[in-house]
mmCIF file of C-alpha atoms in Angstrom:
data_model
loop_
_atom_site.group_PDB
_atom_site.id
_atom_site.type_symbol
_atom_site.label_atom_id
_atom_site.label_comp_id
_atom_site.label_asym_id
_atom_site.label_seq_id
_atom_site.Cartn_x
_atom_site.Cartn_y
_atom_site.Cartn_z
ATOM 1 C CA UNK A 771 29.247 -67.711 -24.509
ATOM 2 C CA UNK A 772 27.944 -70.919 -24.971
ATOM 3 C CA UNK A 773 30.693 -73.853 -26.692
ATOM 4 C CA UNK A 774 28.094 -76.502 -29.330
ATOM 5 C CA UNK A 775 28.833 -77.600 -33.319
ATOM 6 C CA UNK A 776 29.720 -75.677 -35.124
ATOM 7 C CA UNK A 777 28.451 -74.663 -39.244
ATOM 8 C CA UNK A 778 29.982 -76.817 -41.582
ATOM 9 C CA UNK A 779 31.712 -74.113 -43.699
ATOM 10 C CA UNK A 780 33.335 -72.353 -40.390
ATOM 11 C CA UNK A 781 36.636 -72.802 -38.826
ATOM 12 C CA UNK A 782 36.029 -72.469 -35.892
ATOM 13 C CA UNK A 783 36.597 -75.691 -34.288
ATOM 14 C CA UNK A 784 40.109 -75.775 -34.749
ATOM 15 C CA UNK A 785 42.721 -76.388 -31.495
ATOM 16 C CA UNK A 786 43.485 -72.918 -30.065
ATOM 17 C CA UNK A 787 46.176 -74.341 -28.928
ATOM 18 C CA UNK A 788 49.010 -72.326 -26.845
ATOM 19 C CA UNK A 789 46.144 -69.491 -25.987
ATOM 20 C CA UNK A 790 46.262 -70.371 -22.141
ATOM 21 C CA UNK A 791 42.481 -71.577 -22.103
ATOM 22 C CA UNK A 792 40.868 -72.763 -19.236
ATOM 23 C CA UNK A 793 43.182 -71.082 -17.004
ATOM 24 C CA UNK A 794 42.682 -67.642 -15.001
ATOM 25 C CA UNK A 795 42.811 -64.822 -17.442
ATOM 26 C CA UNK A 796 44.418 -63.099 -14.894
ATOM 27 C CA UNK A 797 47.325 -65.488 -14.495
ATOM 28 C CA UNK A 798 47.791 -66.005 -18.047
ATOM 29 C CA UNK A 799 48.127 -62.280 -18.272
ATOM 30 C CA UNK A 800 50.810 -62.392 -15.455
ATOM 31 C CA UNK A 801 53.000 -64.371 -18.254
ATOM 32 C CA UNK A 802 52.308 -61.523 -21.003
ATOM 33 C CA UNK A 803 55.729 -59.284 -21.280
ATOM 34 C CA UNK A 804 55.338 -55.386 -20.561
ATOM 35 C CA UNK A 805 56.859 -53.258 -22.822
ATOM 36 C CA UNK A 806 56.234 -49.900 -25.076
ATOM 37 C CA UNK A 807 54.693 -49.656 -28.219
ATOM 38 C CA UNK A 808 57.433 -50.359 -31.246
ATOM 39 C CA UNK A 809 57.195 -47.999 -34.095
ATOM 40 C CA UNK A 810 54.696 -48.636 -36.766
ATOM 41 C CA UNK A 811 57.055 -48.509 -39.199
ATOM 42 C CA UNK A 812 56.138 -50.904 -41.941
ATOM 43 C CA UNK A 813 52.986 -51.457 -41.218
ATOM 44 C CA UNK A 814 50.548 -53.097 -44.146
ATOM 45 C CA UNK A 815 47.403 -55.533 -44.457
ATOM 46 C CA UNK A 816 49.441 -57.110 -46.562
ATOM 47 C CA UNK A 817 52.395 -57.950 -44.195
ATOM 48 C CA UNK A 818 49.615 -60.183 -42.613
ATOM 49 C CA UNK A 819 48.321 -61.490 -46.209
ATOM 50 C CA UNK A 820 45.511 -61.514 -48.289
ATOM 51 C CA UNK A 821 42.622 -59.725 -46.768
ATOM 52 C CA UNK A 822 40.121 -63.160 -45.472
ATOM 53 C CA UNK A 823 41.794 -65.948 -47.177
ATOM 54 C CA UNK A 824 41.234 -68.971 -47.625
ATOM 55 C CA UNK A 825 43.529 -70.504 -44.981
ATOM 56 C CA UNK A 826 41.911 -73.700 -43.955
ATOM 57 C CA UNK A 827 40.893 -74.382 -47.454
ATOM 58 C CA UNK A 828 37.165 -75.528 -46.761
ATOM 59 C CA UNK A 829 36.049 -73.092 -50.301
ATOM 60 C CA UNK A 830 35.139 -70.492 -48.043
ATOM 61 C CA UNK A 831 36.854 -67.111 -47.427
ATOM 62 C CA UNK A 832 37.270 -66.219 -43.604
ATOM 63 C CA UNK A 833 34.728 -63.475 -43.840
ATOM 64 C CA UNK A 834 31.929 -65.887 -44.680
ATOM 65 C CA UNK A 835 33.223 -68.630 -42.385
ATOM 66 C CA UNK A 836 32.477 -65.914 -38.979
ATOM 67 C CA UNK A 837 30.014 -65.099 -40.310
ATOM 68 C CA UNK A 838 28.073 -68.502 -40.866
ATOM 69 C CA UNK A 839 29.897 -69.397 -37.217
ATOM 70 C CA UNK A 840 28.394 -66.302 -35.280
ATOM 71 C CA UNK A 841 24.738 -65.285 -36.669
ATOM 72 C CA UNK A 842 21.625 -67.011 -36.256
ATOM 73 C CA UNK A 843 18.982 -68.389 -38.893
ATOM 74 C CA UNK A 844 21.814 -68.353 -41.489
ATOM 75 C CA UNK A 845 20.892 -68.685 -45.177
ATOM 76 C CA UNK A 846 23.063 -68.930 -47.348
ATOM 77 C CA UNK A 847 22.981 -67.572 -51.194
ATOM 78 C CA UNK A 848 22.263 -70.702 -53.697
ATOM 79 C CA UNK A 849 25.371 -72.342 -55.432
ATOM 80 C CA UNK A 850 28.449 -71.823 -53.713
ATOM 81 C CA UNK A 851 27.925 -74.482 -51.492
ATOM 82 C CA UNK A 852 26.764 -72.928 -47.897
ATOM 83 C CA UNK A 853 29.375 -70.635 -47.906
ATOM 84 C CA UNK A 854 28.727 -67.018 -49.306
ATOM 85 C CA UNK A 855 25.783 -66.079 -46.149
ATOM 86 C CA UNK A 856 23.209 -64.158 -47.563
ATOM 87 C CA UNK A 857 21.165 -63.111 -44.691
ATOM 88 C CA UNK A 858 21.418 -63.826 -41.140
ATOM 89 C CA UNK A 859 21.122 -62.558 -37.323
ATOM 90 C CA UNK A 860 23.711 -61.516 -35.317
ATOM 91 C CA UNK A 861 23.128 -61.065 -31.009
ATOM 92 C CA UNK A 862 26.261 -58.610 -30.765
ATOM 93 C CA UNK A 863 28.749 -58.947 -28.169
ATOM 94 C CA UNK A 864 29.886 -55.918 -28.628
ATOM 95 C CA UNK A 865 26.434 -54.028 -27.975
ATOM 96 C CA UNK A 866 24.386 -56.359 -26.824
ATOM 97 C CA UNK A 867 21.894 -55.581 -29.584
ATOM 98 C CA UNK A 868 20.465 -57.747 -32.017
ATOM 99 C CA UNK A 869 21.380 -57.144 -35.887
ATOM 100 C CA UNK A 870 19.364 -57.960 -38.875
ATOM 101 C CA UNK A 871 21.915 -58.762 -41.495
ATOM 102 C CA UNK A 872 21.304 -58.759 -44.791
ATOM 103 C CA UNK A 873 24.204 -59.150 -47.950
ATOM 104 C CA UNK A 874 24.181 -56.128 -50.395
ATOM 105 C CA UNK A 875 25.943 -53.291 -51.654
ATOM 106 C CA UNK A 876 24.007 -50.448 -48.932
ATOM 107 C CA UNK A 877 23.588 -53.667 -46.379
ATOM 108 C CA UNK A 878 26.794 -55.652 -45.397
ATOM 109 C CA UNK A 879 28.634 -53.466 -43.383
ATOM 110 C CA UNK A 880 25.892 -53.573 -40.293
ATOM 111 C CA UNK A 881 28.186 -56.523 -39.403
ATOM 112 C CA UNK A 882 31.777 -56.400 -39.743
ATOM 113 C CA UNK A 883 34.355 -58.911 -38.839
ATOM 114 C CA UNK A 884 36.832 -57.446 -35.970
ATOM 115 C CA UNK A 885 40.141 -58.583 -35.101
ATOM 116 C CA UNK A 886 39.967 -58.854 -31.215
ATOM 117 C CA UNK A 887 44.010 -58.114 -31.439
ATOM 118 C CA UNK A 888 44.130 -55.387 -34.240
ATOM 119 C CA UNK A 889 46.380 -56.652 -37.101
ATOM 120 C CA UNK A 890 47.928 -52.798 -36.408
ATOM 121 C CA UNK A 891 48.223 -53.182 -32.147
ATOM 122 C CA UNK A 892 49.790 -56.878 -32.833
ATOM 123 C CA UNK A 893 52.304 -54.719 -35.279
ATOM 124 C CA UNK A 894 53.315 -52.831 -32.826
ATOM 125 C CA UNK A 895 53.627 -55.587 -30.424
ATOM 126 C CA UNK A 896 55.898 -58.383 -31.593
ATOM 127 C CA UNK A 897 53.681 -59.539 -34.502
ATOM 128 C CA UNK A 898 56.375 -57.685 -37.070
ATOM 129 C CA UNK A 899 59.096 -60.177 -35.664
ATOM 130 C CA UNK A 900 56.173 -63.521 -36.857
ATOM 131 C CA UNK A 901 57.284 -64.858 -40.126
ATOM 132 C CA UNK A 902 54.768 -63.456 -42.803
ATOM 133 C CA UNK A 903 53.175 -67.014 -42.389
ATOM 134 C CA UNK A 904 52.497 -66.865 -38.482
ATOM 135 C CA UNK A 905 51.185 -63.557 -39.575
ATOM 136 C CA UNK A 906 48.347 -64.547 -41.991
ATOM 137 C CA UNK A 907 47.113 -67.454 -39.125
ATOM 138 C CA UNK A 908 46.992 -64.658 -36.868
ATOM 139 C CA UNK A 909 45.024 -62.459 -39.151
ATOM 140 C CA UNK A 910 42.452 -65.209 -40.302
ATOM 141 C CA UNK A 911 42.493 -67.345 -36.958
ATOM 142 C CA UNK A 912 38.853 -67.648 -35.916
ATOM 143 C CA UNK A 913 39.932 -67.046 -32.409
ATOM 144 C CA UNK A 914 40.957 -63.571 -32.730
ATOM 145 C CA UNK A 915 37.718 -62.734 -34.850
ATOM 146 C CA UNK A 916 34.286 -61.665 -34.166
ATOM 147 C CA UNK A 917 31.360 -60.667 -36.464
ATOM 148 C CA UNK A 918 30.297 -57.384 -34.679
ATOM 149 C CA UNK A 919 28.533 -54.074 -35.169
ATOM 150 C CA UNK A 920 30.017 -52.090 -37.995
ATOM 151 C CA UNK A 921 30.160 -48.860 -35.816
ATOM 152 C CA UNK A 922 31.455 -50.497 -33.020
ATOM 153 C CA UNK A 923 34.118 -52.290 -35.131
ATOM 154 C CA UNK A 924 35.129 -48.437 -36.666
ATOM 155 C CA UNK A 925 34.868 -46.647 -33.319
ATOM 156 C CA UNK A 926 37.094 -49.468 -31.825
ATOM 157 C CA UNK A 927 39.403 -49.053 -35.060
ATOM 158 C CA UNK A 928 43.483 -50.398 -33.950
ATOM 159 C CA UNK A 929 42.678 -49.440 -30.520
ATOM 160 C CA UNK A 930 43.776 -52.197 -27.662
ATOM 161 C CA UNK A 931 42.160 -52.032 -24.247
ATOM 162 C CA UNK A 932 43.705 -49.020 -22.517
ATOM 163 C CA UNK A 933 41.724 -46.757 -25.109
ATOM 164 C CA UNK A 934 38.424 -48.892 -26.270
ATOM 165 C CA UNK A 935 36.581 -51.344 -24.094
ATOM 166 C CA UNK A 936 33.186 -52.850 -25.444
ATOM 167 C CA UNK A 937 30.055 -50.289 -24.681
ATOM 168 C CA UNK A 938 28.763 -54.078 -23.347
ATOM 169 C CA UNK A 939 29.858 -54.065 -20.072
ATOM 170 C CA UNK A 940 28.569 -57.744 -19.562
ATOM 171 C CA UNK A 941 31.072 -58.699 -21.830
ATOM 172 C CA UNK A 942 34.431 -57.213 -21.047
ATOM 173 C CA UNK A 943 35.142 -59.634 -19.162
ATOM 174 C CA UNK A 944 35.805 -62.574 -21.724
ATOM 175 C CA UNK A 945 36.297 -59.590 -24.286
ATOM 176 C CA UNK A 946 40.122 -58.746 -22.046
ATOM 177 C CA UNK A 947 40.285 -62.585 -21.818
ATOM 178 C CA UNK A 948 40.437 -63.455 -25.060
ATOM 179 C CA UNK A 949 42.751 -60.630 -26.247
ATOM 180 C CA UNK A 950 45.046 -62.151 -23.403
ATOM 181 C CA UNK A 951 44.494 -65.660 -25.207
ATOM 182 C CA UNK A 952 45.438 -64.086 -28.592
ATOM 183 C CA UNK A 953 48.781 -62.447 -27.447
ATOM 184 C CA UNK A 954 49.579 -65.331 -25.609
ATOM 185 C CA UNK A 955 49.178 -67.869 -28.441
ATOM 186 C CA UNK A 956 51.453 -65.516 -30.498
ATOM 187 C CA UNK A 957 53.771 -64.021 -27.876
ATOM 188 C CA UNK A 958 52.925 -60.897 -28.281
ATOM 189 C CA UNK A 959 53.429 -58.387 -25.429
ATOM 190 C CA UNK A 960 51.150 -55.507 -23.717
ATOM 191 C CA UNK A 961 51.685 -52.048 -22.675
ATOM 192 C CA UNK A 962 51.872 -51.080 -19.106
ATOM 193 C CA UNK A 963 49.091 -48.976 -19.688
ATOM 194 C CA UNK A 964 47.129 -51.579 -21.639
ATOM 195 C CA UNK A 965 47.960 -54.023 -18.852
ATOM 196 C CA UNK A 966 46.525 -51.459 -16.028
ATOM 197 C CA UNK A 967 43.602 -51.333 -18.491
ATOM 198 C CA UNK A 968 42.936 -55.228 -18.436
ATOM 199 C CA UNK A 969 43.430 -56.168 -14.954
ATOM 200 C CA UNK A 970 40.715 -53.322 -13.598
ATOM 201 C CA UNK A 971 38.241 -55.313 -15.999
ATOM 202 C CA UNK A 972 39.181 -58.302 -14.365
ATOM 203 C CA UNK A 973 39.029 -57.404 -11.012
ATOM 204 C CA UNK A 974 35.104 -57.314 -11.654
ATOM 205 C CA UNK A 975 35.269 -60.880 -12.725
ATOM 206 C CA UNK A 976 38.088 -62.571 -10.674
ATOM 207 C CA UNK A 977 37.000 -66.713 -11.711
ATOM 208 C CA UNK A 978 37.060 -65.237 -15.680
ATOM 209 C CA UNK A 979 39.242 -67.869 -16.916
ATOM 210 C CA UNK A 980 40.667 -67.597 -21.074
ATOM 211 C CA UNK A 981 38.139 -68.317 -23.433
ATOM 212 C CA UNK A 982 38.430 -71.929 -25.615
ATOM 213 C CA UNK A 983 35.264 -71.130 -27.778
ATOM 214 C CA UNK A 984 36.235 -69.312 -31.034
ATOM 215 C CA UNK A 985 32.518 -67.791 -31.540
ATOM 216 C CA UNK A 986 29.750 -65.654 -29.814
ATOM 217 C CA UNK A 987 26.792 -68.707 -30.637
ATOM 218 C CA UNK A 988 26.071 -72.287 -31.219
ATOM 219 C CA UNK A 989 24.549 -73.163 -33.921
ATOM 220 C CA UNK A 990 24.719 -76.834 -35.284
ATOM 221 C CA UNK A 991 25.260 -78.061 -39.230
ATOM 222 C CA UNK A 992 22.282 -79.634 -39.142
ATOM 223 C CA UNK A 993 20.454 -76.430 -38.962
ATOM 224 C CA UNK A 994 22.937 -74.580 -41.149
ATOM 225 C CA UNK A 995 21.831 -77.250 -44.007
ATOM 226 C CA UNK A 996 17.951 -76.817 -43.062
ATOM 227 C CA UNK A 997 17.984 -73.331 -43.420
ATOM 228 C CA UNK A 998 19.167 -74.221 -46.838
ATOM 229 C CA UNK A 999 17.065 -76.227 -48.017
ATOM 230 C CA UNK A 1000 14.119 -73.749 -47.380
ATOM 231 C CA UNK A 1001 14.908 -71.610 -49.904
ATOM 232 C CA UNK A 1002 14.047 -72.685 -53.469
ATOM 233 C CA UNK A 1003 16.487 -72.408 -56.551
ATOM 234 C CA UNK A 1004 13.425 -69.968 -58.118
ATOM 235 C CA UNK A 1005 13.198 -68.233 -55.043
ATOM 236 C CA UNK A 1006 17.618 -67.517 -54.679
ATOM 237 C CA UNK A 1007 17.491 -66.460 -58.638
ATOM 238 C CA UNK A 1008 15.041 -63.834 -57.726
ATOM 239 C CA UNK A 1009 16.709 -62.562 -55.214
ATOM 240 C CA UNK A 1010 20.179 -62.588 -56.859
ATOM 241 C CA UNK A 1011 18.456 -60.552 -60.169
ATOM 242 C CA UNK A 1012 16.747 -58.599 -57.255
ATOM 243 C CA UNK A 1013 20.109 -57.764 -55.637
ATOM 244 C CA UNK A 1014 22.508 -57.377 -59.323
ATOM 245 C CA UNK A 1015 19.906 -54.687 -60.410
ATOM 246 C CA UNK A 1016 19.922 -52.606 -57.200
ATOM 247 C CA UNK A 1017 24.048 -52.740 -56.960
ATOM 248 C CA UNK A 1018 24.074 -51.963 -60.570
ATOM 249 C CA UNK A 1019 21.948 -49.032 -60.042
ATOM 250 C CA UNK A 1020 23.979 -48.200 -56.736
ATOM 251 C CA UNK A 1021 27.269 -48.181 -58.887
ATOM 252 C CA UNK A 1022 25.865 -45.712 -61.360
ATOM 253 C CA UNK A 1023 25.189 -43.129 -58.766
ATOM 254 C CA UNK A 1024 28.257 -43.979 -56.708
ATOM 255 C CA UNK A 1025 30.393 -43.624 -59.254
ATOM 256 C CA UNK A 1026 28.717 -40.737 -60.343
ATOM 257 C CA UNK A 1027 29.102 -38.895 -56.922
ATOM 258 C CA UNK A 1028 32.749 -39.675 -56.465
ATOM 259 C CA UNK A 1029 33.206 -37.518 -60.062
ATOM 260 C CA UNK A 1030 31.575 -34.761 -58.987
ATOM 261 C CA UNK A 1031 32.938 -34.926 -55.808
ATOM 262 C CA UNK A 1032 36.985 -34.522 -56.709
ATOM 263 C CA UNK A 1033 38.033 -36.938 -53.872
ATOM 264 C CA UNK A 1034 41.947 -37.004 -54.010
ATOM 265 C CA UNK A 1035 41.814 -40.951 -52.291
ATOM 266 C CA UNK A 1036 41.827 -43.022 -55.362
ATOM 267 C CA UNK A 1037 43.180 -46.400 -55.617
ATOM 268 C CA UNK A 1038 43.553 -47.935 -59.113
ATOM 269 C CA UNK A 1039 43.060 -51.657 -58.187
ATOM 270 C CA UNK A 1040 42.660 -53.832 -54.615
ATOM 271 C CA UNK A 1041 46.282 -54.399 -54.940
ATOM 272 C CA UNK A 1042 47.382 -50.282 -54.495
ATOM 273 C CA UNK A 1043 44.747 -50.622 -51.663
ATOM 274 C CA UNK A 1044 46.599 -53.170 -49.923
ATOM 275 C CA UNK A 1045 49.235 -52.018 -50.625
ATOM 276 C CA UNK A 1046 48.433 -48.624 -48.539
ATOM 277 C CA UNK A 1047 47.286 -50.899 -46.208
ATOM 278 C CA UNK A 1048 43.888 -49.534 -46.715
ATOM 279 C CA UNK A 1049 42.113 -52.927 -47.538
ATOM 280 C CA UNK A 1050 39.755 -54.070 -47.105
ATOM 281 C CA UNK A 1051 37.335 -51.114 -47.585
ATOM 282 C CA UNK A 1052 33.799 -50.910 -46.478
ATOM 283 C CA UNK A 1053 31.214 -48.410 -48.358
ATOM 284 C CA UNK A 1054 31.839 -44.766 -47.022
ATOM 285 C CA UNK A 1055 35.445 -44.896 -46.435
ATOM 286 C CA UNK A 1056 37.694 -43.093 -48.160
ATOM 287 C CA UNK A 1057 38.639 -44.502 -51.186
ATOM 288 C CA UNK A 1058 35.823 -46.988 -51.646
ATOM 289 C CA UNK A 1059 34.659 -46.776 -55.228
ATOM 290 C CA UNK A 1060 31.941 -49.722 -57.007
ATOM 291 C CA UNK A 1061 34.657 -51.100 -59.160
ATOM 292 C CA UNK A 1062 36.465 -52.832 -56.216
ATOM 293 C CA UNK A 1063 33.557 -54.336 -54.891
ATOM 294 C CA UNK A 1064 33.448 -57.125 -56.653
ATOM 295 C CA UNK A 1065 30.554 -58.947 -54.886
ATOM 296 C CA UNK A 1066 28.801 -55.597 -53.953
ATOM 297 C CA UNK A 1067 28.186 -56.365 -50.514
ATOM 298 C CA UNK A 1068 29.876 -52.686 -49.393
ATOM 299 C CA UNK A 1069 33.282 -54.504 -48.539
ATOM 300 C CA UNK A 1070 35.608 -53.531 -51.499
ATOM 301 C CA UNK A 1071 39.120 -55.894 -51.469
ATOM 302 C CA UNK A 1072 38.252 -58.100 -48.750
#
C-alpha cells in the first residue's frame, strides 16, 4: 500500500498512535499477551456504539468516510457536501479484484466496510474491559477498517486469523500486520492458536514491519473535488429520481416477499436490531426488511 493525501471528507489521516508502526510486525507481536478466548457473554454492536458514527465530526458517517478514502474515481451524490459516495472503484485487498461500486438498494453491498479486528474477536479479547468510549474509537477508527468485497467481508464474518486469512495471498502479510497494530493500540490479546496462525504468515515476509497507512489507495482532495465538479446539478437530480423510483419499486416487492414468506426474524425498529446486536444489516440477511433502510443503499441501521 501506497501512503499520499488523503479525501477531504475521510479520517484517515489521523495519528495511529500506540499501534507499533514502523516496527517489525513480528516483534510487535512478541509484546501481544497469549491467552484463551473470554466468553462472549454480553456481546452487542451497541456495546461499541452507534453503528458508523460520526466520531471525528467532519458531517460524514464512517461508512462514507472509507469509502471516499479507499475507492478510486469517487463521485459523490450532489448536496451533502462530498460525503454520501455515490459511485466509485474499489482494487480489493482482500481479492485482488477490481469492484465497480455503485450506491443503491440491489448495489451497495459489493463493497462492505470490514473491521480488520472484529468488533466480536476484540470482545472476546480484552475489548469488554475498554470503557464504552475506547470502544466506539475502536469500532470507527479508520485503522482497523477496510472497504472490501461483500462476500469476502461475510465469509470472513468474526473470524481472527487462525480460521480466515485473505484468499489474496499477496496481502497477508500487512493484512496479520495490521491486526497486530490494532490489538496493540488497544491492548488487546491473541490466542495461542491465533498467534501460531500469524507468525507462519510472517515467516513469508520477515522485513513486514506494522502498517502506519490507514487505507488500501491514495487518492488526493484535489481529485476528490474534480470528480465533483463533473457532474452537473441536472445530471445528480436525474439520477437521484432514477435511483428513489427503482428502491421504491424494490420496497414494494421486498416487502411483499417477506409476507408471503413467514420469516420469524423481525425487528420492529434499528434500535431492537442493535440491540440483538444484529446491526447493521445488509440486503439478504436475516431480518433485513425496506423500512430500515433508510437511504436504500442495501445497508439497513448502519
Amino acid at each position: 500500500m501506497v501512503a499520499g493525501a488523503q479525501p477531504e471528507c475521510a479520517a484517515a489521516a489521523e495519528a495511529t498512535d500506540n499501534t507499533g508502526a514502523g516496527q517489525a510486525a513480528s516483534s510487535v507481536l512478541g509484546t501481544l499477551q497469549v491467552k484463551g478466548r473470554a466468553p462472549k457473554t454480553g456481546y452487542k454492536r451497541t456495546q461499541f456504539g452507534q453503528a458508523w458514527a460520526d466520531v471525528d465530526h467532519n458531517g460524514c458517517d464512517t461508512r462514507n468516510d472509507i469509502l471516499s478514502r479507499d475507492l478510486s474515481g469517487v463521485k459523490h451524490r450532489f448536496g451533502t457536501h462530498s460525503c454520501v459516495v455515490r459511485s466509485g472503484t474499489l482494487q480489493d485487498p482482500y481479492t485482488g479484484k477490481s469492484i465497480t461500486f455503485k450506491r443503491g438498494q440491489k448495489t451497495s453491498t459489493a463493497v462492505q466496510i470490514d473491521h480488520v479486528v472484529a468488533l466480536s474477536d476484540a470482545w472476546q479479547k480484552g475489548a469488554q474491559k475498554l470503557a464504552k468510549s475506547v470502544r466506539t474509537e475502536l469500532a470507527n477508527d479508520p485503522y482497523n477498517l477496510l472497504a472490501v468485497q461483500g462476500r469476502a467481508n461475510q465469509q470472513k464474518s468474526d473470524g481472527d486469523a487462525a480460521t480466515w486469512l485473505p484468499s489474496n495471498k499477496g496481502f497477508r502479510c500487512e493484512y496479520v500486520a495490521r491486526q497486530i497494530g490494532v490489538k496493540h493500540k488497544y491492548s488487546l490479546w491473541v490466542t495461542a492458536a491465533e498467534k501460531s496462525a500469524m507468525e507462519r504468515v510472517l515467516a513469508s515476509c520477515p522485513a513486514q514491519t506494522v502498517p502506519d497507512y490507514a487505507g488500501v489507495r491514495a487518492t488526493s482532495a484535489q481529485q476528490s473535488q474534480q470528480n465533483d465538479t463533473q457532474t452537473s446539478q441536472e445530471q445528480a437530480q436525474q439520477q437521484q429520481a432514477a435511483e428513489d423510483a427503482a428502491a421504491a419499486a424494490t420496497q414494494a416487492q421486498q416487502q411483499a416477499q417477506q409476507q408471503s414468506s413467514g420469516s420469524d426474524v423481525y425487528y420492529q425498529n434499528c434500535t431492537a436490531a442493535r440491540e440483538a446486536g444484529a446491526a447493521p444489516i445488509y440486503q439478504g440477511q436475516p431480518g433485513y426488511r425496506a423500512a430500515l433502510d433508510r437511504d436504500k443503499d442495501g445497508v439497513a441501521c448502519e
